[in-house]
CSV table of C-alpha atoms and ligand atoms in Angstrom, one decimal:
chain,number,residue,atom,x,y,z
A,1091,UNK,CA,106.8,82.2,95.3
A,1092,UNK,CA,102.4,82.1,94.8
A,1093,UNK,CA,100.5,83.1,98.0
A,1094,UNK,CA,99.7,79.5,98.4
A,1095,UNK,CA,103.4,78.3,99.0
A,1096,UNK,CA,103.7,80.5,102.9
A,1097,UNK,CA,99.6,80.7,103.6
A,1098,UNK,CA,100.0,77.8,105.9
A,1099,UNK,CA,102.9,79.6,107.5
A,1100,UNK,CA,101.9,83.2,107.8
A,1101,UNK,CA,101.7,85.2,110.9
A,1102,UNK,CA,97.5,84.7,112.3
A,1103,UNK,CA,97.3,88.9,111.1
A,1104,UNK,CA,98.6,88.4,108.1
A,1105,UNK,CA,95.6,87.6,106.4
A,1106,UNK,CA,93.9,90.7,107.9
A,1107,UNK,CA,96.5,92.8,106.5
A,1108,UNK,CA,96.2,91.3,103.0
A,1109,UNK,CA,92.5,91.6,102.6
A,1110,UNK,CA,92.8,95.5,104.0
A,1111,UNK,CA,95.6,95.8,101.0
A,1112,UNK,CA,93.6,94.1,98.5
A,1113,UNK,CA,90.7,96.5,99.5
A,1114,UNK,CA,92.6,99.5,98.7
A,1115,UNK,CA,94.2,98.1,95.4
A,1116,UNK,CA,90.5,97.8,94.1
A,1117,UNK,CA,90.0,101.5,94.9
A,1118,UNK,CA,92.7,102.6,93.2
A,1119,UNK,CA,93.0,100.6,90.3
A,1120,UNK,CA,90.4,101.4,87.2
A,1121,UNK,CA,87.2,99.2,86.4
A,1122,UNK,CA,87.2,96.7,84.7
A,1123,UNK,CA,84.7,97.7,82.3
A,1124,UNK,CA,86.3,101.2,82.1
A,1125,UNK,CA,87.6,102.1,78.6
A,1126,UNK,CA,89.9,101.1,77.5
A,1127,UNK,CA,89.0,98.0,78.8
A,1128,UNK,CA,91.5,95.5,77.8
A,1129,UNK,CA,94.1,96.8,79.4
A,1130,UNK,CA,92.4,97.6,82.7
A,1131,UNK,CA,91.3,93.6,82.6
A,1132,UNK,CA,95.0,93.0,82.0
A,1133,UNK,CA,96.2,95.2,85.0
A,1134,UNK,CA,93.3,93.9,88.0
A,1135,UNK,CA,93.9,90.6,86.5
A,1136,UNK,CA,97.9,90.9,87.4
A,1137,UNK,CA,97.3,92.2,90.4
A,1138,UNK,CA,94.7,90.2,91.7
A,1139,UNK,CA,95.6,86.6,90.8
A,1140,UNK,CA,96.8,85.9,93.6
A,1141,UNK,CA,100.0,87.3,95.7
A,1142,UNK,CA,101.4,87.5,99.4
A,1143,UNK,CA,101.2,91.4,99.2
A,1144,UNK,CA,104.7,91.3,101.0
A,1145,UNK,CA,106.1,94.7,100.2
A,1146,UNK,CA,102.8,96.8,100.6
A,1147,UNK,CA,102.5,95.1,104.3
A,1148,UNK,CA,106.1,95.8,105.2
A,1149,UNK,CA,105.6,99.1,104.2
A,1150,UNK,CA,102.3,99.6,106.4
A,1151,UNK,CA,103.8,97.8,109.8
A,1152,UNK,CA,106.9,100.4,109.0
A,1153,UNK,CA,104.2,103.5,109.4
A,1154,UNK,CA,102.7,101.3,112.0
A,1155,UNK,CA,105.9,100.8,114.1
A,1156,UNK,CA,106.3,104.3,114.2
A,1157,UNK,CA,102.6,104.9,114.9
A,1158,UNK,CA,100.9,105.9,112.0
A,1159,UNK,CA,98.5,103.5,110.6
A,1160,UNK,CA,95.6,105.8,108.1
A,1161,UNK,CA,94.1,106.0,104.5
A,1162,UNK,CA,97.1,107.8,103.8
A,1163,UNK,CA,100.0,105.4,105.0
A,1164,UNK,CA,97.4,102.8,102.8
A,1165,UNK,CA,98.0,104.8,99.6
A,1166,UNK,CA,101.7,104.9,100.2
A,1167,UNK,CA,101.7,100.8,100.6
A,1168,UNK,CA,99.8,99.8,97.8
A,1169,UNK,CA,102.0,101.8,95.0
A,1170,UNK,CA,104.5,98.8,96.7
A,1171,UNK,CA,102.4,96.3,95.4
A,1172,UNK,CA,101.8,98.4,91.9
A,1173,UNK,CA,105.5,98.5,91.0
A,1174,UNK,CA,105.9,94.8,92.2
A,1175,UNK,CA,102.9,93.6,89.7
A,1176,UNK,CA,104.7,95.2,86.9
A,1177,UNK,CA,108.0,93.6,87.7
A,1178,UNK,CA,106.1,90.4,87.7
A,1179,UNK,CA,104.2,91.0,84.0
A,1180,UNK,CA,107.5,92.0,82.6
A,1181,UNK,CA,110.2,89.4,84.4
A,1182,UNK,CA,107.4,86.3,82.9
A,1183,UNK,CA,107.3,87.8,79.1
A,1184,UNK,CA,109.2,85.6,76.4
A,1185,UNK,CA,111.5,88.0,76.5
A,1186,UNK,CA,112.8,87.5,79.9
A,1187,UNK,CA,112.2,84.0,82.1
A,1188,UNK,CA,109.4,83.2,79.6
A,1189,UNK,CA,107.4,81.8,82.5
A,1190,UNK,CA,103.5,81.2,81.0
A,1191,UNK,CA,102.2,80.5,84.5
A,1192,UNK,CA,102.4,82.8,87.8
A,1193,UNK,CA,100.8,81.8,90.8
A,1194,UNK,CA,99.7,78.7,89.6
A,1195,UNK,CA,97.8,80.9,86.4
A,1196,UNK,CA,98.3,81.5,83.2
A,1197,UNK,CA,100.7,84.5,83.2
A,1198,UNK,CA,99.5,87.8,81.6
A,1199,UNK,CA,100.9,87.6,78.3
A,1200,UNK,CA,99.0,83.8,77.9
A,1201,UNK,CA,95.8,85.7,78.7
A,1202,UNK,CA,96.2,88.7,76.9
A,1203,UNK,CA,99.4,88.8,74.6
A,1204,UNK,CA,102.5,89.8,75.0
A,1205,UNK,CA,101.4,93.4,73.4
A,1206,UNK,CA,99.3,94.3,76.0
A,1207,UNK,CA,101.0,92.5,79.2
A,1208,UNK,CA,103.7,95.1,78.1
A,1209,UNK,CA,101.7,98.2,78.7
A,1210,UNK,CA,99.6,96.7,81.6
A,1211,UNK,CA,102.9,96.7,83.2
A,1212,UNK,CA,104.0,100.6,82.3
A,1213,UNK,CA,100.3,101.1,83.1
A,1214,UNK,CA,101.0,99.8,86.2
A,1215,UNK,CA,104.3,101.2,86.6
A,1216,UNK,CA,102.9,104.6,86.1
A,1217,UNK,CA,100.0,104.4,88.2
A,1218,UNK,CA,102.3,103.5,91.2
A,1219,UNK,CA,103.5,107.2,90.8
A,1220,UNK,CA,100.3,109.0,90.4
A,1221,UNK,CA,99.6,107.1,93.3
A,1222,UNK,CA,102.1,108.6,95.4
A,1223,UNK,CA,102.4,112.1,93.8
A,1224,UNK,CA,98.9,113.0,94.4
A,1225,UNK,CA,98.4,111.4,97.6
A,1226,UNK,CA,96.9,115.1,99.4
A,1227,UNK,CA,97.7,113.8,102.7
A,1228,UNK,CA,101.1,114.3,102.8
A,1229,UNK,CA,103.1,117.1,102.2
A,1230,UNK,CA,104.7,118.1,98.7
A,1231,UNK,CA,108.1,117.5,100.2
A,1232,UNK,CA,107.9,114.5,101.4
A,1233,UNK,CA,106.1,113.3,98.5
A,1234,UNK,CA,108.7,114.1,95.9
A,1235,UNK,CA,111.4,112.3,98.4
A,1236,UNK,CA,108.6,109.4,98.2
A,1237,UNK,CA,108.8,109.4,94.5
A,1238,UNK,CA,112.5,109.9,94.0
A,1239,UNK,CA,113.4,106.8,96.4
A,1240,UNK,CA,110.5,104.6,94.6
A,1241,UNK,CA,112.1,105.5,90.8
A,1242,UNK,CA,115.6,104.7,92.8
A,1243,UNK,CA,114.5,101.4,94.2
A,1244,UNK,CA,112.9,100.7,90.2
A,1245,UNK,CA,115.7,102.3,88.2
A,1246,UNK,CA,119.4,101.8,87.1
A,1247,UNK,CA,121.6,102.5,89.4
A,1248,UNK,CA,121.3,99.2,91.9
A,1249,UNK,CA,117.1,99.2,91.5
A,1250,UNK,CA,115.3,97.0,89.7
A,1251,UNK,CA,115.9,97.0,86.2
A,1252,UNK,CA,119.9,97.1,86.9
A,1253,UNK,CA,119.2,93.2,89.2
A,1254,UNK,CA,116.9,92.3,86.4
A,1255,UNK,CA,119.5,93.1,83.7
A,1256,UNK,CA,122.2,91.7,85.4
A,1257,UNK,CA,119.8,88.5,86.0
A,1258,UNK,CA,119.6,88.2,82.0
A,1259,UNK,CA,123.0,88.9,81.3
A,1260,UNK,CA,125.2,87.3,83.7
A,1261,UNK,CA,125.6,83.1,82.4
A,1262,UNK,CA,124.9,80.5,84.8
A,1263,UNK,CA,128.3,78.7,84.9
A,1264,UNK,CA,130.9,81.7,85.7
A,1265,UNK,CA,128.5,83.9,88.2
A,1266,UNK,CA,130.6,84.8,91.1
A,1267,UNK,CA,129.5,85.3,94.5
A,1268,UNK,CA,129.5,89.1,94.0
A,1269,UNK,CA,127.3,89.2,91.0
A,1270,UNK,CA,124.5,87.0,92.6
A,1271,UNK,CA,124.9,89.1,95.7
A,1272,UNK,CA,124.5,92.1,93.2
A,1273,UNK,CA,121.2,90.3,91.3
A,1274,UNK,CA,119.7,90.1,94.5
A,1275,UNK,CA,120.0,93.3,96.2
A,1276,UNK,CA,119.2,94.9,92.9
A,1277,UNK,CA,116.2,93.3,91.7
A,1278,UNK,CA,114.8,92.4,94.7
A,1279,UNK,CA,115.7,94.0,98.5
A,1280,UNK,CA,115.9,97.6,96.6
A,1281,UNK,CA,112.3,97.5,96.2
A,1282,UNK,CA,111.5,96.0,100.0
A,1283,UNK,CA,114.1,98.2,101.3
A,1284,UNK,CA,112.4,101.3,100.0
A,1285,UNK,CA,108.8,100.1,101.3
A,1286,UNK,CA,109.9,99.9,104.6
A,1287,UNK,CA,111.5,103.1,104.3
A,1288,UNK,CA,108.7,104.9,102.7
A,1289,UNK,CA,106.6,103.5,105.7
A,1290,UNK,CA,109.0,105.0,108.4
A,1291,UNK,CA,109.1,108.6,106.4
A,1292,UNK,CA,105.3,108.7,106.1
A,1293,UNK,CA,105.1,108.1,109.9
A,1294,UNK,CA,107.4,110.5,110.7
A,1295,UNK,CA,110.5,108.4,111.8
A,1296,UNK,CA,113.9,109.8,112.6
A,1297,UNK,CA,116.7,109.1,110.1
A,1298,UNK,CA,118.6,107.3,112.3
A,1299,UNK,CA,115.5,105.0,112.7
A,1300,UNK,CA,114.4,104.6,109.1
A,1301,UNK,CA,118.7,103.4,108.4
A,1302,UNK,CA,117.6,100.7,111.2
A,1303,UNK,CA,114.3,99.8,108.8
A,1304,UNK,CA,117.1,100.6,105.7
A,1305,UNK,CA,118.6,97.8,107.3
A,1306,UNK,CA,116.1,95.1,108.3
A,1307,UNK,CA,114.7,95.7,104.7
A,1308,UNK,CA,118.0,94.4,102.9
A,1309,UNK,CA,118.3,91.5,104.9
A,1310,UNK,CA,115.0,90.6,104.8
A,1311,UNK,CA,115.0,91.1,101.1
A,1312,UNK,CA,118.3,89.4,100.4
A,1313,UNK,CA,116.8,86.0,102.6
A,1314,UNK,CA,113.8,86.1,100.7
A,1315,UNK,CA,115.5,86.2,96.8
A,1316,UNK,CA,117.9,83.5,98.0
A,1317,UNK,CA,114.2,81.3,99.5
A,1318,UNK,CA,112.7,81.8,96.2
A,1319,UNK,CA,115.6,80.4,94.5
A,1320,UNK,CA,115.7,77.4,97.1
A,1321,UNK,CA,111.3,76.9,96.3
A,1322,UNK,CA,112.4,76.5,92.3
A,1323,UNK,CA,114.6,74.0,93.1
A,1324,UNK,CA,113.0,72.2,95.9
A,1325,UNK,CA,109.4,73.4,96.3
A,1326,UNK,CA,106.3,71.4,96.6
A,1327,UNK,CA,105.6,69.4,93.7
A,1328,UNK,CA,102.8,71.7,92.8
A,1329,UNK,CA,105.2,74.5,92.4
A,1330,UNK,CA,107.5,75.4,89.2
A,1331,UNK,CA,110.1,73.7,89.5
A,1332,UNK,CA,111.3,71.0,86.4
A,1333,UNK,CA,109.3,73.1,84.0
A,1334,UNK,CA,110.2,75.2,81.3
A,1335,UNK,CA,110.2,78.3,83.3
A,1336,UNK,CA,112.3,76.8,85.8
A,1337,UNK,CA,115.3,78.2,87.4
A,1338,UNK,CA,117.9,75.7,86.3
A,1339,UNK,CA,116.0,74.6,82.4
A,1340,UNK,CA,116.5,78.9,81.5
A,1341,UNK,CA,120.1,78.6,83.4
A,1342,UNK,CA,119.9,81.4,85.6
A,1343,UNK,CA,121.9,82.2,88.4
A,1344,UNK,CA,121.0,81.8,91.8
A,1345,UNK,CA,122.1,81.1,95.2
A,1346,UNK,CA,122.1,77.2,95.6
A,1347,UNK,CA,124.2,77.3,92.1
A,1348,UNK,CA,126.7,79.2,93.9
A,1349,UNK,CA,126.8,78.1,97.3
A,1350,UNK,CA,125.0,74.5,97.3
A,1351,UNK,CA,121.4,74.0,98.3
A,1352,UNK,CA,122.4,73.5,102.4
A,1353,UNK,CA,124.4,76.8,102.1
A,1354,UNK,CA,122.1,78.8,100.5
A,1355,UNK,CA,119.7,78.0,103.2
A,1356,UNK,CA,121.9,78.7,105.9
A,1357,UNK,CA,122.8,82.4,104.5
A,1358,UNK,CA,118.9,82.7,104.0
A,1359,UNK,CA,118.3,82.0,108.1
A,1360,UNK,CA,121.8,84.1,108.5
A,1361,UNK,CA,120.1,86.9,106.9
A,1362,UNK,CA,116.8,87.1,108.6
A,1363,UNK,CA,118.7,86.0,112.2
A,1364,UNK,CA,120.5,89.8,111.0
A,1365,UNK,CA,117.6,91.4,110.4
A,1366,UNK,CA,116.1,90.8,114.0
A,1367,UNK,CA,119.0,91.4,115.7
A,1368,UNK,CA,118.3,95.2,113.9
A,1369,UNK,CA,115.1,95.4,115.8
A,1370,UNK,CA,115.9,94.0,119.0
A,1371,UNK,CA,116.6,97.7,120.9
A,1372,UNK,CA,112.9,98.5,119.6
A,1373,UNK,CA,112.0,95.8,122.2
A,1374,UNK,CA,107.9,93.8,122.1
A,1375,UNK,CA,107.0,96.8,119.6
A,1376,UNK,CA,109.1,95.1,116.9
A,1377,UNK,CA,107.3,91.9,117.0
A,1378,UNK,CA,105.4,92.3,113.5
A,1379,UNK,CA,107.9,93.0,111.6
A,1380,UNK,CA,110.2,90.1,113.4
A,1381,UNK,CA,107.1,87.8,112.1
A,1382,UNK,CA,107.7,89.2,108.5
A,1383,UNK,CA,111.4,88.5,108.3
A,1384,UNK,CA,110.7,84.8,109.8
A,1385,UNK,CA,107.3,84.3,107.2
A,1386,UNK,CA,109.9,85.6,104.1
A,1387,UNK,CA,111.7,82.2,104.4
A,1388,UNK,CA,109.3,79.8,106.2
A,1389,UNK,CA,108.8,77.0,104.2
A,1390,UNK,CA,112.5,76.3,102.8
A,1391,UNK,CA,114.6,77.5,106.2
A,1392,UNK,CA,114.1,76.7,109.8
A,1393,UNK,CA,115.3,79.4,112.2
B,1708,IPE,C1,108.2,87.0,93.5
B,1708,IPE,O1,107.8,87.8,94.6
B,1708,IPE,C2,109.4,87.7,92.9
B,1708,IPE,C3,110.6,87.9,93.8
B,1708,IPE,C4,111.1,89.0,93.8
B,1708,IPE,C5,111.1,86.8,94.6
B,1708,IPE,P1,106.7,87.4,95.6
B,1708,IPE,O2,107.0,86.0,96.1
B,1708,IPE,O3,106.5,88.4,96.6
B,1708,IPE,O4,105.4,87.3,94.6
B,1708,IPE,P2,103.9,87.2,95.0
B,1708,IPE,O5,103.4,88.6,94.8
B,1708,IPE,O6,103.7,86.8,96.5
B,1708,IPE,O7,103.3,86.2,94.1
B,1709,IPE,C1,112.1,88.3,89.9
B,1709,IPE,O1,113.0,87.3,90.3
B,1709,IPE,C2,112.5,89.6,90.5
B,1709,IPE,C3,111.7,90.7,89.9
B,1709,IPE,C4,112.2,91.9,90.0
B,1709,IPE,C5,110.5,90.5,89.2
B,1709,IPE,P1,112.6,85.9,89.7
B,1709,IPE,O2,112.6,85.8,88.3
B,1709,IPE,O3,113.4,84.8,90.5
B,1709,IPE,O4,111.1,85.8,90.3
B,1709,IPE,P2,110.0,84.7,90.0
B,1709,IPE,O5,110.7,83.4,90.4
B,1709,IPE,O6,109.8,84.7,88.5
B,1709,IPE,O7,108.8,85.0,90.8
B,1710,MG,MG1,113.5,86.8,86.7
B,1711,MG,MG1,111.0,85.0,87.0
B,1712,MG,MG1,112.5,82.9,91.1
């Protein structure tokens, strides 16, 4: 999904929220004209071509839902948002979906070759961490338990690189319902998961309330994996879909393969009807983060 497929459905704060993200990305991310400067242009240019900023805002309305809402909890969200723009750089390279545009621009290896879209995206990778480790504000314990759950969420063992394997690997015509289920949760709710979780644990939160946000996160992530497969195959003209990079031309496996275009949208709405049901002890105070899980599939569900 680009920013521009939900702007017209995001909640009124939404915007607010971005541009306070986007602020602190510039901060943290080096110049431009900073040697080396290639790959610095490479990095701001993935980052800031664009983007809903999802996972950095989940992660700040999960500090804020427990009352915490600083420069610190800010430094937490945007290593989110770091990880998420390497994901991006790497899942578009020849080697992977081969997708030249992202967010309606060339992707980074068009502008800069596949060389240094590469290492923009450990750059990136990297500087999510030294983001988090030497945030000052928070103590060394909980900072290593910040780390350890972000390197989770990217890693392996049901993270990132395991969906985005699995993605590759698994052909279209055989994938079972438990290996798209798997794709998903892997390469995409780890990461949201462990935002909203890494919000709640900045803040404070009691376990039993960061399983809740556990929770919400992997439905909301799961609906929102299953909505950008349902935008490849029936977005707005503008969007991807009946390109080169799309879904169906590279034969990947997604939802409405496996259950049908209706069905995938009613498991999408299923989802994020789950993941507000989570929230509903928490009462009014939950409303934000009720908004998100609605905004993660407005556009191809109707709840
Ligand atoms: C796209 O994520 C990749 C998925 C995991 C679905 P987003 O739709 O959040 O991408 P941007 O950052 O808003 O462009
Ligand atoms: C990407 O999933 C998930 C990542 C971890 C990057 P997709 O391959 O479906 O994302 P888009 O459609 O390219 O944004
Ligand atoms: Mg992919
Ligand atoms: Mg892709
Ligand atoms: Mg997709």
């Amino acid at each position: 999904m680009s920013d521009n497929d939900l702007d017209g459905v995001a909640p009124p704060w939404f915007e607010k929220t971005r541009a306070i993200i986007n602020c602190e990305l510039d901060r943290i991310l080096p110049g431009q004209n900073d040697y080396p400067e290639t790959i610095h242009r490479a990095m701001r240019y993935a980052v800031f071509s664009g983007g809903k900023r999802l996972r950095p805002i989940l992660c700040l309305e999960a500090g804020r839902f427990f009352g915490r809402d600083d420069e610190g909890l800010l430094r937490v969200c945007i290593a989110f948002e770091l990880v998420h723009a390497a994901s991006l750089i790497h899942d578009d390279l020849p080697a992977l979906d081969a997708c030249e545009v992202r967010r309606g621009k060339p992707s980074c290896h068009e502008v800069f070759g596949e060389a240094v879209a590469i290492l923009a995206g450990d750059a990136l990778l990297v500087l999510a961490f030294e983001a988090l480790a030497g945030n000052t504000v928070i103590s060394e314990v909980l900072r290593l338990r910040l780390v350890q759950e972000l390197a989770h969420a990217i890693g392996t063992r049901g993270g990132m690189v395991a969906g985005e394997i699995a993605d590759i690997e698994t052909p279209t015509p055989t994938v079972s319902r438990a290996s798209i289920q798997f794709i998903n949760l892997a390469k995409t709710a780890a990461l949201i998961r462990t935002a909203l979780r890494a919000g709640a644990r900045y803040a404070g939160a009691e376990e039993r309330d960061i399983s809740v946000l556990d929770a919400y996160g992997q439905n909301v992530g799961l609906a929102f994996q299953i909505a950008d497969d349902l935008l490849d195959v029936a977005g707005a003209p503008e969007t991807l879909h009946n390109t080169t990079c799309s879904d169906a031309f590279r034969r990947k496996a997604t939802y409405p393969d496996v259950y049908g275009i209706g069905e995938a949208r009613d498991i999408a709405t299923q989802f994020v009807i789950s993941a507000c049901r989570l929230l509903k002890p928490y009462g009014e105070r939950a409303s934000r983060l009720i908004q998100l899980a609605e905004y993660a599939i407005a556009g191809v569900c109707h709840i």
